[in-house]
Amino acid sequence: MRFADGSRSDVGRGRPENEDSLLVDREHGLYAVADGMGGHRAGEVASATAIDTLRAAFGGGNPIDRAVAAANAAVFAKAADDAALRGMGTTLTAVALRPDGTAILGHVGDSRAYLMRDGAVTQVTDDHSLVEQLVREGRLSPEEAQHHPQRAIITRALGVDPDVEVDTYRVDLKPGDRLLICSDGLTGMLSDETIAATLRRHADPQQAAETLVDMANQAGGDDNITVVILDALADGDGRGAAAAADVAAPLEGTGELQVVDADDDGARAVAAARPDVPDADAASDADVAVTPRRARRKMRGPIVWGLPIVAVIGIAVGAVGWYARRTYYVGLSADRVTLFKGVPGGLLGWQPTVDRLTDLSAADLTEADREDLENGHRFASHSDADRFVTRLQQAHEALAGTTTTTGPAPATPPAGTPTDATPASTATSR
Ligand code: MN
């Protein structure tokens, strides 16, 4: 199988610097997008460090999950060494292409990979983001998530912890398939339907990449925008990448990628196909073998923040010594009291990560506490932040005149109900 690619990264219209990085390494068949975060150009350093390390590790013979883990270690070490880079992090979504058409993906964060096959576009990767977590718990609809003010908050990133859990996926590409890797500067500006229609419209991958970036800018360009497009081409078609583009590009509507002629059909396909992706293990008989698996398990963070507060306070006291050197704050997300790791407010592009969602809602708080949390109350250590959350919980209990932490919270519909204890097992199993 042959491959053609197109790519573009753009600062967008809302940011002073481009902190995204991309990789197109045809020699090794390695392609990636990284979206860095952190103040004063630290995000740029984070994404570039991740990409450079990924490339070196993969080129040195490591599989993609280990190459992504090496990138994590490199970003983490650099952040620890240099005070100016402290707290930096990055997403990384990487695709390794083999000559037989197998694509292996390594993924951390909220950059995304999509697969277009026969005109239908499906999202391959799961976002490691707060809103995705809330959607999984049934607290937000996918539509609400798309426009949620905190949709940029990610729950997993490179450079934050010494170890990272890497999601890997395998896609067996067929001639005519197209992969898109992109940062959230694209997906935050354009709907899946618009992205799908644009991918169908432009057979030339470079033209498709540039058009997507232009459209994201026209839609506002709030964030850095990065796009990598990979086309799988049949060996025997006698066309190189450029030739394929020349032949196919002018023939809009008849290109081999446009099996579905109406955009509406494709749009429905996006909506219909996406929910299948998380269950791809069960669909392994289909020829799209999108198979998420966990490269490694990590005991910190993701497991802790999904647990109910009662369990966490007990566990956390013993387990958080390591966190003591880090910055934490307590704020509100989707109206719920949340313990964040990082700096409040996404200052200078730095996006905090969610350490733990509690079942305490804003309406459970006193007005003073609510105002305090709206700005984010900062702590030097995890245990300090934890104690603060406990105090809020106790204050609420005192006000409500109850002695349990799972009593109904009258003023708020979903939060604070006993069902909060149930989704935790779902969250931790992912
Ligand atoms: Mn971004």
XYZ file of N, CA and C in Angstrom, residues 30 49 69 98 109 112 153 191 226 256 308 312 338 344 382 385 392 410 421:
57
model
N 5.613 7.649 10.216
C 5.148 8.130 11.520
C 4.608 9.554 11.387
N 8.988 18.962 22.210
C 9.743 17.911 22.910
C 9.074 16.553 22.722
N 5.164 6.922 25.591
C 5.580 6.960 27.001
C 6.936 7.651 27.148
N 2.143 0.973 8.534
C 2.983 -0.101 8.016
C 2.662 -0.301 6.537
N -4.837 12.632 25.503
C -5.344 14.005 25.448
C -6.567 14.158 24.572
N -7.435 14.515 18.180
C -8.269 13.396 17.721
C -7.754 12.755 16.442
N -10.642 21.560 28.938
C -9.973 20.951 30.097
C -9.768 19.462 29.849
N -17.956 21.412 13.258
C -18.680 20.201 13.653
C -18.115 18.996 12.910
N -4.204 22.467 13.942
C -3.235 21.583 13.292
C -3.938 20.367 12.714
N -12.475 8.722 -5.960
C -12.695 7.398 -5.385
C -13.041 7.470 -3.903
N -16.190 8.215 44.409
C -16.990 9.112 45.251
C -16.136 9.710 46.358
N -12.643 8.581 48.487
C -11.403 9.247 48.087
C -10.681 9.876 49.265
N -14.931 20.831 42.054
C -13.947 19.986 41.397
C -12.557 20.342 41.871
N -5.630 27.936 37.832
C -7.007 28.264 37.461
C -7.098 29.089 36.175
N -1.957 18.710 47.324
C -3.197 17.972 47.119
C -3.959 17.808 48.427
N -5.829 20.918 49.433
C -7.033 21.070 48.602
C -8.107 20.079 49.038
N -15.837 22.054 52.851
C -17.035 22.460 52.115
C -18.143 21.428 52.294
N -31.295 19.522 47.591
C -32.584 19.958 47.051
C -32.479 20.896 45.859
N -22.405 7.439 43.221
C -21.467 6.383 43.587
C -21.343 5.341 42.478
